[in-house]
Amino acid sequence: MEYALHYAAPVVAVVLILYSSLRRRSAIQDLAGPSSPSWIFGHMRQLLLSSGYGAHEFNWLNLYGPVYALKGCFGQDRLMVADAVAIPYILNSPNFRHSSTEDNTRNLVFGEKNLLVLKRSDHRRIRSALNTGFTAATVRSYPAVFKMVAEQICEQLENFPSTTTDVCSLLNAATLEATCQAILGHPTQHLGQEFVANNHDILKLTASQSEVHVLADAIISRLPTWFWRAAIHLPTKPLIVARKARSLSNQVGGRIFREKREATVQGLETGSDLFSRLANPNYSNPLAEEDLAPQMAVVLVAGQETTSNAISFSLLELAKHPDFQDRLRAEIYSALGNNTSLAYENMPLLNAFLREILRLYPAVPLSDRIVLEDTIIPLGESVISSKGERINQIPVRKGEIVTVAIGAYQRHPSRWGKDPHTFNPSRWLDGETYQGEAVGPYANLLTFFGGPHICLGWRFAVFEMQVIICELVGKFSFAMPDNEPINMRLMTALQPIVATGERALPLHVTRLV
Ligand code: HEM
């Protein structure tokens, strides 16, 4: 045995040395970036777990520019990209896809036919059918729904006069209600108590982040898909909730589909909501039950927390800036005049405000992509490598991880002026923002991403925010609570948190008229 080892050890050593010298060095290693504080966590604790989101990341952006190298867990090389040319390239190129953890989680919760994970022609077919509920013309028909939901929020706020109210939970329920009414043509109640309770459980699960989660993600991302298929059967709390979500999504989506189809077959009035249209076999672009049912939960979940957090951050900034709140209220009253409805597109302050909120608080400020084929990422802005060379493009290798840093892109001084971290809606009115080639579907922002999976509901979200904010600000004033610092933290989405780390936004709310 000793004799064999004596000869084998040098052979193994030579093989390893040859392997590492023949293996091409990753171009990511040539980029500048902060030194890694830990082999186990790399920079992931600073990136994902700092008490205020961006505490380290926005500093790295200033130090290294919009493209730099980070370490992930267990020494993994990661490329951080906040460059305005590189991000759209990555989001649109078939050489990148969502990280396997993201796709696998979405499969677990929504099933394998959900829009978020479908690819190419399957994705295009379902997306183009669903899109009929989200065109500019269709979305313009939703104000009655949004107004009704806003009035429900107002009624609830009336019950908490001048006390400190957590607006997050009210808004979460409201945005779910808006999507249910507009897209399914039913109130949330119609989905059944079990679905609503499971929706709460999913929100609770996604409202936590810890070192254990970060490590678990790093390990799980290296596991094969067959492991995920087997994992769904494990009896742990998160998997039980995911399993239930998946089966409820199909059950409830399927039930609603069949109710609507049955009603059409019997010649009954079904309404003009998206599900009624797509379940109608005589419609120009109908979908079968197995295609439409899994999309119900995707659309509901995609539109719920994203929009409710954006409205929460809106109220937070209004509470922090009472002068701006007064000016916005004056614009609402003046636009309202003797009318009963508002022409939202003609309200400059309101729209500058929404843009500023969606710039500072993108729901998904970081999104990992895995490189499918060796490719070269073009840069809009050159960066200096660790060897002092100027670089205009970065070659990346199959299997490497690229993080699309939307939050940092939206705070990069070259696009947003000298005060990119400051809440300053006037930048949208003074022409201080970048006026060149458009990036993203709305206001040169990437909050709604880009590429084939660009947010389907962005017009819906913007209109919903316009209606709800005008209703709330017209009737109530919002002020900061005493001694309750509010921060933002990245859980699954960017959320407002209180000192205990819990998702909440306690505000003083006072009825005005
Ligand atoms: C401020 C509010 C919103 C934000 C910031 C937002 C953001 C996003 C982002 C970043 C994605 C891409 C996800 C990815 O590729 O990983 C996405 C996709 C999606 N969003 Fe939104 N969203 C918002 C509101 C809505 C609303 C109100 C709806 C529907 C009622 C909706 C429906 C969808 C759907 C269905 C997708 C999947 C599209 C696809 O995979 O083709 N979103 N959204």
Short mmCIF file of N, CA and C in Angstrom, two decimals, residues 232-299:
data_model
loop_
_atom_site.label_atom_id
_atom_site.label_comp_id
_atom_site.label_asym_id
_atom_site.label_seq_id
_atom_site.Cartn_x
_atom_site.Cartn_y
_atom_site.Cartn_z
N ILE A 232 -39.12 17.87 -3.25
CA ILE A 232 -40.49 18.36 -3.02
C ILE A 232 -41.26 17.47 -2.05
N HIS A 233 -40.83 16.19 -1.94
CA HIS A 233 -41.56 15.27 -1.06
C HIS A 233 -41.07 15.32 0.39
N LEU A 234 -39.99 16.07 0.69
CA LEU A 234 -39.47 16.09 2.07
C LEU A 234 -40.45 16.82 2.99
N PRO A 235 -40.58 16.36 4.26
CA PRO A 235 -41.61 16.95 5.14
C PRO A 235 -41.13 18.18 5.91
N THR A 236 -40.39 19.11 5.28
CA THR A 236 -39.98 20.32 6.00
C THR A 236 -41.03 21.41 5.77
N LYS A 237 -41.10 22.38 6.69
CA LYS A 237 -42.15 23.42 6.61
C LYS A 237 -42.14 24.16 5.25
N PRO A 238 -40.96 24.68 4.80
CA PRO A 238 -41.00 25.42 3.52
C PRO A 238 -41.47 24.55 2.35
N LEU A 239 -41.07 23.27 2.38
CA LEU A 239 -41.47 22.41 1.25
C LEU A 239 -42.94 22.03 1.33
N ILE A 240 -43.46 21.93 2.57
CA ILE A 240 -44.90 21.64 2.71
C ILE A 240 -45.70 22.82 2.13
N VAL A 241 -45.24 24.05 2.47
CA VAL A 241 -45.94 25.25 1.97
C VAL A 241 -45.82 25.31 0.43
N ALA A 242 -44.62 25.03 -0.09
CA ALA A 242 -44.41 25.08 -1.56
C ALA A 242 -45.28 24.04 -2.26
N ARG A 243 -45.33 22.83 -1.64
CA ARG A 243 -46.13 21.73 -2.23
C ARG A 243 -47.60 22.12 -2.29
N LYS A 244 -48.04 22.72 -1.20
CA LYS A 244 -49.45 23.10 -1.13
C LYS A 244 -49.74 24.20 -2.16
N ALA A 245 -48.80 25.16 -2.26
CA ALA A 245 -48.99 26.27 -3.21
C ALA A 245 -49.15 25.70 -4.62
N ARG A 246 -48.29 24.75 -4.93
CA ARG A 246 -48.30 24.18 -6.28
C ARG A 246 -49.61 23.46 -6.56
N SER A 247 -50.08 22.65 -5.58
CA SER A 247 -51.31 21.91 -5.89
C SER A 247 -52.53 22.84 -5.86
N LEU A 248 -52.51 23.85 -4.94
CA LEU A 248 -53.65 24.79 -4.91
C LEU A 248 -53.71 25.62 -6.18
N SER A 249 -52.52 25.99 -6.68
CA SER A 249 -52.48 26.81 -7.88
C SER A 249 -53.18 26.09 -9.03
N ASN A 250 -52.86 24.80 -9.18
CA ASN A 250 -53.50 24.03 -10.25
C ASN A 250 -54.97 23.78 -9.99
N GLN A 251 -55.27 23.46 -8.70
CA GLN A 251 -56.68 23.17 -8.35
C GLN A 251 -57.58 24.39 -8.56
N VAL A 252 -57.16 25.53 -7.92
CA VAL A 252 -58.03 26.71 -7.95
C VAL A 252 -58.04 27.31 -9.36
N GLY A 253 -56.85 27.37 -10.00
CA GLY A 253 -56.78 27.88 -11.38
C GLY A 253 -57.65 27.03 -12.29
N GLY A 254 -57.59 25.71 -12.09
CA GLY A 254 -58.38 24.78 -12.91
C GLY A 254 -59.88 24.97 -12.66
N ARG A 255 -60.25 25.13 -11.37
CA ARG A 255 -61.68 25.32 -11.05
C ARG A 255 -62.21 26.59 -11.73
N ILE A 256 -61.45 27.68 -11.63
CA ILE A 256 -61.91 28.94 -12.22
C ILE A 256 -62.01 28.79 -13.74
N PHE A 257 -61.02 28.12 -14.33
CA PHE A 257 -61.06 27.89 -15.78
C PHE A 257 -62.35 27.15 -16.16
N ARG A 258 -62.65 26.06 -15.41
CA ARG A 258 -63.82 25.23 -15.77
C ARG A 258 -65.13 25.98 -15.57
N GLU A 259 -65.20 26.78 -14.47
CA GLU A 259 -66.42 27.59 -14.23
C GLU A 259 -66.67 28.51 -15.42
N LYS A 260 -65.58 29.14 -15.88
CA LYS A 260 -65.73 30.13 -16.95
C LYS A 260 -66.08 29.45 -18.27
N ARG A 261 -65.39 28.32 -18.52
CA ARG A 261 -65.66 27.62 -19.79
C ARG A 261 -67.11 27.11 -19.80
N GLU A 262 -67.52 26.54 -18.68
CA GLU A 262 -68.90 26.01 -18.56
C GLU A 262 -69.91 27.13 -18.83
N ALA A 263 -69.67 28.29 -18.22
CA ALA A 263 -70.60 29.41 -18.38
C ALA A 263 -70.67 29.83 -19.85
N THR A 264 -69.51 29.86 -20.54
CA THR A 264 -69.52 30.25 -21.97
C THR A 264 -70.30 29.24 -22.78
N VAL A 265 -70.06 27.94 -22.47
CA VAL A 265 -70.73 26.88 -23.23
C VAL A 265 -72.24 27.03 -23.07
N GLN A 266 -72.67 27.41 -21.85
CA GLN A 266 -74.12 27.58 -21.62
C GLN A 266 -74.65 28.92 -22.12
N GLY A 267 -73.76 29.71 -22.71
CA GLY A 267 -74.18 31.01 -23.25
C GLY A 267 -74.41 32.06 -22.18
N LEU A 268 -73.83 31.86 -20.98
CA LEU A 268 -74.02 32.85 -19.90
C LEU A 268 -72.99 33.97 -20.02
N GLU A 269 -73.30 35.11 -19.41
CA GLU A 269 -72.38 36.25 -19.38
C GLU A 269 -71.21 35.92 -18.46
N THR A 270 -69.96 36.02 -18.94
CA THR A 270 -68.82 35.66 -18.06
C THR A 270 -67.98 36.86 -17.68
N GLY A 271 -68.13 37.98 -18.30
CA GLY A 271 -67.30 39.15 -17.98
C GLY A 271 -66.17 39.29 -18.98
N SER A 272 -65.46 40.44 -18.87
CA SER A 272 -64.41 40.70 -19.86
C SER A 272 -63.02 40.52 -19.26
N ASP A 273 -62.95 39.90 -18.06
CA ASP A 273 -61.64 39.70 -17.45
C ASP A 273 -60.80 38.74 -18.29
N LEU A 274 -59.48 38.73 -18.02
CA LEU A 274 -58.56 37.95 -18.85
C LEU A 274 -58.89 36.46 -18.83
N PHE A 275 -59.19 35.91 -17.64
CA PHE A 275 -59.44 34.48 -17.57
C PHE A 275 -60.70 34.10 -18.34
N SER A 276 -61.73 34.95 -18.27
CA SER A 276 -62.96 34.64 -19.01
C SER A 276 -62.67 34.58 -20.50
N ARG A 277 -61.84 35.54 -20.97
CA ARG A 277 -61.53 35.56 -22.41
C ARG A 277 -60.72 34.34 -22.83
N LEU A 278 -59.69 34.01 -22.03
CA LEU A 278 -58.80 32.92 -22.44
C LEU A 278 -59.43 31.55 -22.27
N ALA A 279 -60.46 31.45 -21.39
CA ALA A 279 -61.13 30.15 -21.21
C ALA A 279 -62.23 29.94 -22.24
N ASN A 280 -62.56 30.99 -22.98
CA ASN A 280 -63.63 30.91 -23.98
C ASN A 280 -63.10 30.28 -25.26
N PRO A 281 -63.61 29.08 -25.65
CA PRO A 281 -63.05 28.41 -26.83
C PRO A 281 -63.26 29.22 -28.12
N ASN A 282 -64.20 30.17 -28.10
CA ASN A 282 -64.44 30.96 -29.31
C ASN A 282 -63.57 32.22 -29.38
N TYR A 283 -62.78 32.46 -28.35
CA TYR A 283 -61.92 33.64 -28.32
C TYR A 283 -60.80 33.46 -29.33
N SER A 284 -60.20 34.57 -29.82
CA SER A 284 -59.20 34.44 -30.90
C SER A 284 -57.95 33.68 -30.45
N ASN A 285 -57.62 33.73 -29.15
CA ASN A 285 -56.37 33.13 -28.70
C ASN A 285 -56.60 32.37 -27.39
N PRO A 286 -57.49 31.34 -27.38
CA PRO A 286 -57.83 30.70 -26.10
C PRO A 286 -56.69 29.81 -25.61
N LEU A 287 -56.70 29.48 -24.32
CA LEU A 287 -55.70 28.55 -23.78
C LEU A 287 -56.41 27.34 -23.19
N ALA A 288 -55.72 26.19 -23.21
CA ALA A 288 -56.27 24.98 -22.59
C ALA A 288 -56.08 25.09 -21.07
N GLU A 289 -56.87 24.27 -20.33
CA GLU A 289 -56.81 24.35 -18.87
C GLU A 289 -55.38 24.15 -18.35
N GLU A 290 -54.66 23.14 -18.92
CA GLU A 290 -53.32 22.85 -18.36
C GLU A 290 -52.33 23.97 -18.64
N ASP A 291 -52.64 24.83 -19.62
CA ASP A 291 -51.75 25.96 -19.89
C ASP A 291 -52.11 27.18 -19.04
N LEU A 292 -53.42 27.38 -18.83
CA LEU A 292 -53.85 28.61 -18.14
C LEU A 292 -53.81 28.46 -16.61
N ALA A 293 -54.24 27.28 -16.10
CA ALA A 293 -54.38 27.13 -14.63
C ALA A 293 -53.09 27.49 -13.88
N PRO A 294 -51.90 27.01 -14.30
CA PRO A 294 -50.70 27.33 -13.51
C PRO A 294 -50.31 28.80 -13.54
N GLN A 295 -50.85 29.56 -14.50
CA GLN A 295 -50.46 30.98 -14.59
C GLN A 295 -51.21 31.83 -13.57
N MET A 296 -52.33 31.28 -13.02
CA MET A 296 -53.10 32.11 -12.09
C MET A 296 -52.22 32.56 -10.92
N ALA A 297 -51.58 31.57 -10.25
CA ALA A 297 -50.79 31.93 -9.07
C ALA A 297 -49.59 32.79 -9.44
N VAL A 298 -49.00 32.55 -10.63
CA VAL A 298 -47.84 33.35 -11.04
C VAL A 298 -48.24 34.82 -11.14
N VAL A 299 -49.36 35.07 -11.82
CA VAL A 299 -49.78 36.46 -12.03
C VAL A 299 -50.14 37.10 -10.68
#
